[in-house]
């Protein structure tokens, strides 16, 4: 065998070995992400079961003695706020703003802290505790942060250094959380594109889609294929029935835009002595918020406690009819719950308020099917709150398992979005994410980067600059001809700058 032939065969064997190692590494990475998505589905189902248990336990307490909530709610909110501020900073609020913020924060030490498994565990426990003591919160927003934390943990386990890959894992975890929480896979994908990342990137789309599918399949395997609000068989035919689209879009848009504006304003802090007092005594303020929630619960006969899922389901089914005071009181209870600073989401309470608005409007629109008006009110308020019309449309469509009203839902959603933007110029979750990033950067000390702790983006930049510099010096050394060294007095003088 000639030497050249042996050399080619040796190179070919080495190439095959490198390809095999690379393929094995890729498969290991893929299987790890699949395992993470499955774990998100398992955790989301367990979270839902624990939250339902907390709601049933609270309902038994209220049935035993409604006035006991005057002590339970203030003490519970004060304890939750103290635990959050003392031990679990980053677990407060919905969880969606934190997830959005981590997709833009360059300092990954902050990202690792916000999306740690410790914070994810605390988010689950404290959200369920909030539901137990009667706060008007939901579990869906926290599930987004928990899903993002799980996928981010698997990304760190793999030692991923690419910024795009790490953020892709966070995005996939958030989308998988929505998919498993509502059993709405399509809504999880749309939510990730429209709300979390505000774009569709081909590099991370495969991870996100796979995560959504696997987490959704896991949830179905554990609890069965169900619709969040059951199956509804209603329609909104073109004609006079579309008066409901205009009415719900405008009323829901005004209510949702007002809600978002109030929360954004409070997140910036109240002016004067009131704002200073809230900052100085956050635990006492949380207890005061709890007392207000207990009063609202007594006035509404317990309807404002918890997620509001049972009330919304009953309104959509037509088995219960609530007065206008229900959605007004639920609106106020959700605002107070968020302002207290406890962990908890806004998705489920917003759907409940929207259903209440639709149930109130339906009595004035006899030409439209009542159930259809309720769905339009639900999507209008929800779209106005999150200012993500496509996500709102797909979530409500999948939750009620009805494609006949898709066009009417979309028209109502976009109308409510436009009305909300006239009242609140900035999207709620985006504005809260900006506030979170500002607070995180102020609280975090200036990072001292080492090889193991530096941001992957900075490492990559340093390596590229060093490579470019080394390559340029090598090129100059190779191309420059040998020149005799000049004595110091013969060296050319620097030219003066013009």
PDB file of N, CA and C in Angstrom, residues 134-200:
ATOM      1  N   UNK A 134     -56.373  32.188  50.750  1.00  0.00           N
ATOM      2  CA  UNK A 134     -57.425  32.990  50.130  1.00  0.00           C
ATOM      3  C   UNK A 134     -56.993  34.091  49.198  1.00  0.00           C
ATOM      4  N   UNK A 135     -55.731  34.148  48.783  1.00  0.00           N
ATOM      5  CA  UNK A 135     -55.298  35.182  47.844  1.00  0.00           C
ATOM      6  C   UNK A 135     -55.898  34.932  46.464  1.00  0.00           C
ATOM      7  N   UNK A 136     -56.160  35.997  45.729  1.00  0.00           N
ATOM      8  CA  UNK A 136     -56.704  35.892  44.378  1.00  0.00           C
ATOM      9  C   UNK A 136     -55.543  35.804  43.387  1.00  0.00           C
ATOM     10  N   UNK A 137     -55.001  34.611  43.255  1.00  0.00           N
ATOM     11  CA  UNK A 137     -53.835  34.376  42.406  1.00  0.00           C
ATOM     12  C   UNK A 137     -54.057  33.100  41.608  1.00  0.00           C
ATOM     13  N   UNK A 138     -53.166  32.840  40.647  1.00  0.00           N
ATOM     14  CA  UNK A 138     -53.223  31.628  39.845  1.00  0.00           C
ATOM     15  C   UNK A 138     -51.897  30.897  39.869  1.00  0.00           C
ATOM     16  N   UNK A 139     -51.895  29.690  39.352  1.00  0.00           N
ATOM     17  CA  UNK A 139     -50.681  28.869  39.325  1.00  0.00           C
ATOM     18  C   UNK A 139     -50.015  28.850  37.952  1.00  0.00           C
ATOM     19  N   UNK A 140     -50.673  29.393  36.925  1.00  0.00           N
ATOM     20  CA  UNK A 140     -50.161  29.249  35.560  1.00  0.00           C
ATOM     21  C   UNK A 140     -48.908  30.085  35.332  1.00  0.00           C
ATOM     22  N   UNK A 141     -48.894  31.333  35.791  1.00  0.00           N
ATOM     23  CA  UNK A 141     -47.689  32.153  35.664  1.00  0.00           C
ATOM     24  C   UNK A 141     -46.502  31.563  36.401  1.00  0.00           C
ATOM     25  N   UNK A 142     -46.669  31.146  37.679  1.00  0.00           N
ATOM     26  CA  UNK A 142     -45.565  30.472  38.352  1.00  0.00           C
ATOM     27  C   UNK A 142     -45.083  29.217  37.645  1.00  0.00           C
ATOM     28  N   UNK A 143     -45.997  28.492  36.990  1.00  0.00           N
ATOM     29  CA  UNK A 143     -45.575  27.293  36.260  1.00  0.00           C
ATOM     30  C   UNK A 143     -44.612  27.648  35.135  1.00  0.00           C
ATOM     31  N   UNK A 144     -44.774  28.832  34.537  1.00  0.00           N
ATOM     32  CA  UNK A 144     -43.853  29.282  33.489  1.00  0.00           C
ATOM     33  C   UNK A 144     -42.447  29.435  34.052  1.00  0.00           C
ATOM     34  N   UNK A 145     -42.315  30.091  35.210  1.00  0.00           N
ATOM     35  CA  UNK A 145     -40.992  30.261  35.810  1.00  0.00           C
ATOM     36  C   UNK A 145     -40.415  28.928  36.261  1.00  0.00           C
ATOM     37  N   UNK A 146     -41.259  28.049  36.799  1.00  0.00           N
ATOM     38  CA  UNK A 146     -40.782  26.738  37.229  1.00  0.00           C
ATOM     39  C   UNK A 146     -40.276  25.932  36.032  1.00  0.00           C
ATOM     40  N   UNK A 147     -41.034  25.948  34.932  1.00  0.00           N
ATOM     41  CA  UNK A 147     -40.596  25.243  33.724  1.00  0.00           C
ATOM     42  C   UNK A 147     -39.295  25.798  33.181  1.00  0.00           C
ATOM     43  N   UNK A 148     -39.165  27.133  33.171  1.00  0.00           N
ATOM     44  CA  UNK A 148     -37.924  27.755  32.708  1.00  0.00           C
ATOM     45  C   UNK A 148     -36.757  27.381  33.612  1.00  0.00           C
ATOM     46  N   UNK A 149     -37.006  27.311  34.927  1.00  0.00           N
ATOM     47  CA  UNK A 149     -35.934  26.954  35.870  1.00  0.00           C
ATOM     48  C   UNK A 149     -35.476  25.514  35.659  1.00  0.00           C
ATOM     49  N   UNK A 150     -36.415  24.606  35.405  1.00  0.00           N
ATOM     50  CA  UNK A 150     -36.043  23.208  35.192  1.00  0.00           C
ATOM     51  C   UNK A 150     -35.195  23.053  33.934  1.00  0.00           C
ATOM     52  N   UNK A 151     -35.630  23.649  32.834  1.00  0.00           N
ATOM     53  CA  UNK A 151     -34.864  23.540  31.590  1.00  0.00           C
ATOM     54  C   UNK A 151     -33.528  24.258  31.691  1.00  0.00           C
ATOM     55  N   UNK A 152     -33.489  25.375  32.416  1.00  0.00           N
ATOM     56  CA  UNK A 152     -32.215  26.073  32.615  1.00  0.00           C
ATOM     57  C   UNK A 152     -31.268  25.221  33.452  1.00  0.00           C
ATOM     58  N   UNK A 153     -31.814  24.502  34.434  1.00  0.00           N
ATOM     59  CA  UNK A 153     -30.982  23.612  35.237  1.00  0.00           C
ATOM     60  C   UNK A 153     -30.370  22.502  34.412  1.00  0.00           C
ATOM     61  N   UNK A 154     -31.139  21.926  33.481  1.00  0.00           N
ATOM     62  CA  UNK A 154     -30.594  20.894  32.601  1.00  0.00           C
ATOM     63  C   UNK A 154     -29.565  21.493  31.642  1.00  0.00           C
ATOM     64  N   UNK A 155     -29.775  22.727  31.216  1.00  0.00           N
ATOM     65  CA  UNK A 155     -28.798  23.387  30.353  1.00  0.00           C
ATOM     66  C   UNK A 155     -27.471  23.572  31.078  1.00  0.00           C
ATOM     67  N   UNK A 156     -27.522  23.960  32.343  1.00  0.00           N
ATOM     68  CA  UNK A 156     -26.294  24.104  33.125  1.00  0.00           C
ATOM     69  C   UNK A 156     -25.643  22.746  33.375  1.00  0.00           C
ATOM     70  N   UNK A 157     -26.469  21.711  33.544  1.00  0.00           N
ATOM     71  CA  UNK A 157     -25.936  20.369  33.757  1.00  0.00           C
ATOM     72  C   UNK A 157     -25.125  19.902  32.559  1.00  0.00           C
ATOM     73  N   UNK A 158     -25.561  20.300  31.370  1.00  0.00           N
ATOM     74  CA  UNK A 158     -24.842  19.935  30.149  1.00  0.00           C
ATOM     75  C   UNK A 158     -23.613  20.802  29.912  1.00  0.00           C
ATOM     76  N   UNK A 159     -23.456  21.864  30.704  1.00  0.00           N
ATOM     77  CA  UNK A 159     -22.321  22.758  30.512  1.00  0.00           C
ATOM     78  C   UNK A 159     -22.438  23.595  29.256  1.00  0.00           C
ATOM     79  N   UNK A 160     -23.660  23.969  28.880  1.00  0.00           N
ATOM     80  CA  UNK A 160     -23.878  24.756  27.668  1.00  0.00           C
ATOM     81  C   UNK A 160     -23.235  26.126  27.823  1.00  0.00           C
ATOM     82  N   UNK A 161     -22.405  26.505  26.868  1.00  0.00           N
ATOM     83  CA  UNK A 161     -21.724  27.801  26.913  1.00  0.00           C
ATOM     84  C   UNK A 161     -22.320  28.818  25.957  1.00  0.00           C
ATOM     85  N   UNK A 162     -23.105  28.369  25.002  1.00  0.00           N
ATOM     86  CA  UNK A 162     -23.703  29.280  24.032  1.00  0.00           C
ATOM     87  C   UNK A 162     -24.844  30.051  24.681  1.00  0.00           C
ATOM     88  N   UNK A 163     -24.833  31.373  24.544  1.00  0.00           N
ATOM     89  CA  UNK A 163     -25.891  32.205  25.095  1.00  0.00           C
ATOM     90  C   UNK A 163     -27.222  31.876  24.429  1.00  0.00           C
ATOM     91  N   UNK A 164     -27.211  31.698  23.104  1.00  0.00           N
ATOM     92  CA  UNK A 164     -28.442  31.396  22.383  1.00  0.00           C
ATOM     93  C   UNK A 164     -29.037  30.067  22.841  1.00  0.00           C
ATOM     94  N   UNK A 165     -28.184  29.066  23.077  1.00  0.00           N
ATOM     95  CA  UNK A 165     -28.684  27.760  23.513  1.00  0.00           C
ATOM     96  C   UNK A 165     -29.261  27.836  24.921  1.00  0.00           C
ATOM     97  N   UNK A 166     -28.621  28.578  25.805  1.00  0.00           N
ATOM     98  CA  UNK A 166     -29.126  28.693  27.170  1.00  0.00           C
ATOM     99  C   UNK A 166     -30.448  29.446  27.205  1.00  0.00           C
ATOM    100  N   UNK A 167     -30.551  30.492  26.415  1.00  0.00           N
ATOM    101  CA  UNK A 167     -31.823  31.218  26.364  1.00  0.00           C
ATOM    102  C   UNK A 167     -32.897  30.403  25.645  1.00  0.00           C
ATOM    103  N   UNK A 168     -32.497  29.605  24.686  1.00  0.00           N
ATOM    104  CA  UNK A 168     -33.450  28.718  24.034  1.00  0.00           C
ATOM    105  C   UNK A 168     -34.033  27.709  25.003  1.00  0.00           C
ATOM    106  N   UNK A 169     -33.214  27.207  25.919  1.00  0.00           N
ATOM    107  CA  UNK A 169     -33.707  26.271  26.936  1.00  0.00           C
ATOM    108  C   UNK A 169     -34.695  26.956  27.876  1.00  0.00           C
ATOM    109  N   UNK A 170     -34.401  28.205  28.259  1.00  0.00           N
ATOM    110  CA  UNK A 170     -35.322  28.958  29.117  1.00  0.00           C
ATOM    111  C   UNK A 170     -36.653  29.174  28.408  1.00  0.00           C
ATOM    112  N   UNK A 171     -36.574  29.547  27.141  1.00  0.00           N
ATOM    113  CA  UNK A 171     -37.791  29.774  26.353  1.00  0.00           C
ATOM    114  C   UNK A 171     -38.602  28.492  26.233  1.00  0.00           C
ATOM    115  N   UNK A 172     -37.926  27.384  25.973  1.00  0.00           N
ATOM    116  CA  UNK A 172     -38.624  26.105  25.853  1.00  0.00           C
ATOM    117  C   UNK A 172     -39.283  25.718  27.164  1.00  0.00           C
ATOM    118  N   UNK A 173     -38.618  25.968  28.294  1.00  0.00           N
ATOM    119  CA  UNK A 173     -39.199  25.652  29.590  1.00  0.00           C
ATOM    120  C   UNK A 173     -40.437  26.472  29.887  1.00  0.00           C
ATOM    121  N   UNK A 174     -40.395  27.778  29.562  1.00  0.00           N
ATOM    122  CA  UNK A 174     -41.571  28.620  29.779  1.00  0.00           C
ATOM    123  C   UNK A 174     -42.756  28.192  28.936  1.00  0.00           C
ATOM    124  N   UNK A 175     -42.496  27.891  27.655  1.00  0.00           N
ATOM    125  CA  UNK A 175     -43.571  27.436  26.768  1.00  0.00           C
ATOM    126  C   UNK A 175     -44.130  26.090  27.219  1.00  0.00           C
ATOM    127  N   UNK A 176     -43.252  25.190  27.648  1.00  0.00           N
ATOM    128  CA  UNK A 176     -43.707  23.896  28.145  1.00  0.00           C
ATOM    129  C   UNK A 176     -44.553  24.051  29.402  1.00  0.00           C
ATOM    130  N   UNK A 177     -44.226  25.035  30.224  1.00  0.00           N
ATOM    131  CA  UNK A 177     -45.027  25.284  31.416  1.00  0.00           C
ATOM    132  C   UNK A 177     -46.448  25.693  31.090  1.00  0.00           C
ATOM    133  N   UNK A 178     -46.611  26.589  30.113  1.00  0.00           N
ATOM    134  CA  UNK A 178     -47.959  27.005  29.696  1.00  0.00           C
ATOM    135  C   UNK A 178     -48.718  25.827  29.102  1.00  0.00           C
ATOM    136  N   UNK A 179     -48.039  25.051  28.265  1.00  0.00           N
ATOM    137  CA  UNK A 179     -48.674  23.908  27.622  1.00  0.00           C
ATOM    138  C   UNK A 179     -49.190  22.905  28.646  1.00  0.00           C
ATOM    139  N   UNK A 180     -48.374  22.596  29.655  1.00  0.00           N
ATOM    140  CA  UNK A 180     -48.779  21.608  30.653  1.00  0.00           C
ATOM    141  C   UNK A 180     -49.797  22.167  31.631  1.00  0.00           C
ATOM    142  N   UNK A 181     -49.723  23.477  31.939  1.00  0.00           N
ATOM    143  CA  UNK A 181     -50.635  24.069  32.921  1.00  0.00           C
ATOM    144  C   UNK A 181     -52.069  24.114  32.407  1.00  0.00           C
ATOM    145  N   UNK A 182     -52.260  24.465  31.129  1.00  0.00           N
ATOM    146  CA  UNK A 182     -53.595  24.602  30.551  1.00  0.00           C
ATOM    147  C   UNK A 182     -53.999  23.416  29.675  1.00  0.00           C
ATOM    148  N   UNK A 183     -53.065  22.500  29.406  1.00  0.00           N
ATOM    149  CA  UNK A 183     -53.265  21.473  28.388  1.00  0.00           C
ATOM    150  C   UNK A 183     -53.581  22.134  27.036  1.00  0.00           C
ATOM    151  N   UNK A 184     -52.766  23.124  26.699  1.00  0.00           N
ATOM    152  CA  UNK A 184     -52.946  23.868  25.449  1.00  0.00           C
ATOM    153  C   UNK A 184     -51.593  23.961  24.738  1.00  0.00           C
ATOM    154  N   UNK A 185     -51.204  22.937  23.978  1.00  0.00           N
ATOM    155  CA  UNK A 185     -49.868  22.950  23.344  1.00  0.00           C
ATOM    156  C   UNK A 185     -49.673  24.106  22.372  1.00  0.00           C
ATOM    157  N   UNK A 186     -50.670  24.365  21.537  1.00  0.00           N
ATOM    158  CA  UNK A 186     -50.534  25.448  20.569  1.00  0.00           C
ATOM    159  C   UNK A 186     -50.394  26.791  21.270  1.00  0.00           C
ATOM    160  N   UNK A 187     -51.130  26.978  22.361  1.00  0.00           N
ATOM    161  CA  UNK A 187     -51.029  28.222  23.115  1.00  0.00           C
ATOM    162  C   UNK A 187     -49.643  28.389  23.716  1.00  0.00           C
ATOM    163  N   UNK A 188     -49.019  27.284  24.132  1.00  0.00           N
ATOM    164  CA  UNK A 188     -47.665  27.380  24.659  1.00  0.00           C
ATOM    165  C   UNK A 188     -46.682  27.895  23.629  1.00  0.00           C
ATOM    166  N   UNK A 189     -46.820  27.429  22.392  1.00  0.00           N
ATOM    167  CA  UNK A 189     -45.922  27.881  21.325  1.00  0.00           C
ATOM    168  C   UNK A 189     -46.157  29.353  21.009  1.00  0.00           C
ATOM    169  N   UNK A 190     -47.423  29.732  20.857  1.00  0.00           N
ATOM    170  CA  UNK A 190     -47.750  31.123  20.531  1.00  0.00           C
ATOM    171  C   UNK A 190     -47.322  32.043  21.661  1.00  0.00           C
ATOM    172  N   UNK A 191     -47.513  31.612  22.899  1.00  0.00           N
ATOM    173  CA  UNK A 191     -47.122  32.421  24.053  1.00  0.00           C
ATOM    174  C   UNK A 191     -45.616  32.666  24.070  1.00  0.00           C
ATOM    175  N   UNK A 192     -44.842  31.636  23.766  1.00  0.00           N
ATOM    176  CA  UNK A 192     -43.386  31.799  23.753  1.00  0.00           C
ATOM    177  C   UNK A 192     -42.944  32.775  22.678  1.00  0.00           C
ATOM    178  N   UNK A 193     -43.598  32.733  21.519  1.00  0.00           N
ATOM    179  CA  UNK A 193     -43.202  33.606  20.415  1.00  0.00           C
ATOM    180  C   UNK A 193     -43.673  35.036  20.646  1.00  0.00           C
ATOM    181  N   UNK A 194     -44.938  35.196  21.054  1.00  0.00           N
ATOM    182  CA  UNK A 194     -45.536  36.534  21.143  1.00  0.00           C
ATOM    183  C   UNK A 194     -45.174  37.258  22.426  1.00  0.00           C
ATOM    184  N   UNK A 195     -45.134  36.544  23.550  1.00  0.00           N
ATOM    185  CA  UNK A 195     -44.989  37.197  24.843  1.00  0.00           C
ATOM    186  C   UNK A 195     -43.578  37.094  25.410  1.00  0.00           C
ATOM    187  N   UNK A 196     -42.983  35.900  25.388  1.00  0.00           N
ATOM    188  CA  UNK A 196     -41.686  35.724  26.030  1.00  0.00           C
ATOM    189  C   UNK A 196     -40.544  36.298  25.212  1.00  0.00           C
ATOM    190  N   UNK A 197     -40.435  35.878  23.944  1.00  0.00           N
ATOM    191  CA  UNK A 197     -39.280  36.281  23.139  1.00  0.00           C
ATOM    192  C   UNK A 197     -39.596  37.373  22.133  1.00  0.00           C
ATOM    193  N   UNK A 198     -40.871  37.579  21.798  1.00  0.00           N
ATOM    194  CA  UNK A 198     -41.308  38.576  20.814  1.00  0.00           C
ATOM    195  C   UNK A 198     -40.713  38.326  19.425  1.00  0.00           C
ATOM    196  N   UNK A 199     -40.291  37.094  19.174  1.00  0.00           N
ATOM    197  CA  UNK A 199     -39.730  36.759  17.862  1.00  0.00           C
ATOM    198  C   UNK A 199     -39.700  35.250  17.716  1.00  0.00           C
ATOM    199  N   UNK A 200     -39.473  34.816  16.465  1.00  0.00           N
ATOM    200  CA  UNK A 200     -39.343  33.386  16.178  1.00  0.00           C
ATOM    201  C   UNK A 200     -37.956  33.152  15.616  1.00  0.00           C
TER     202      UNK A 200
END
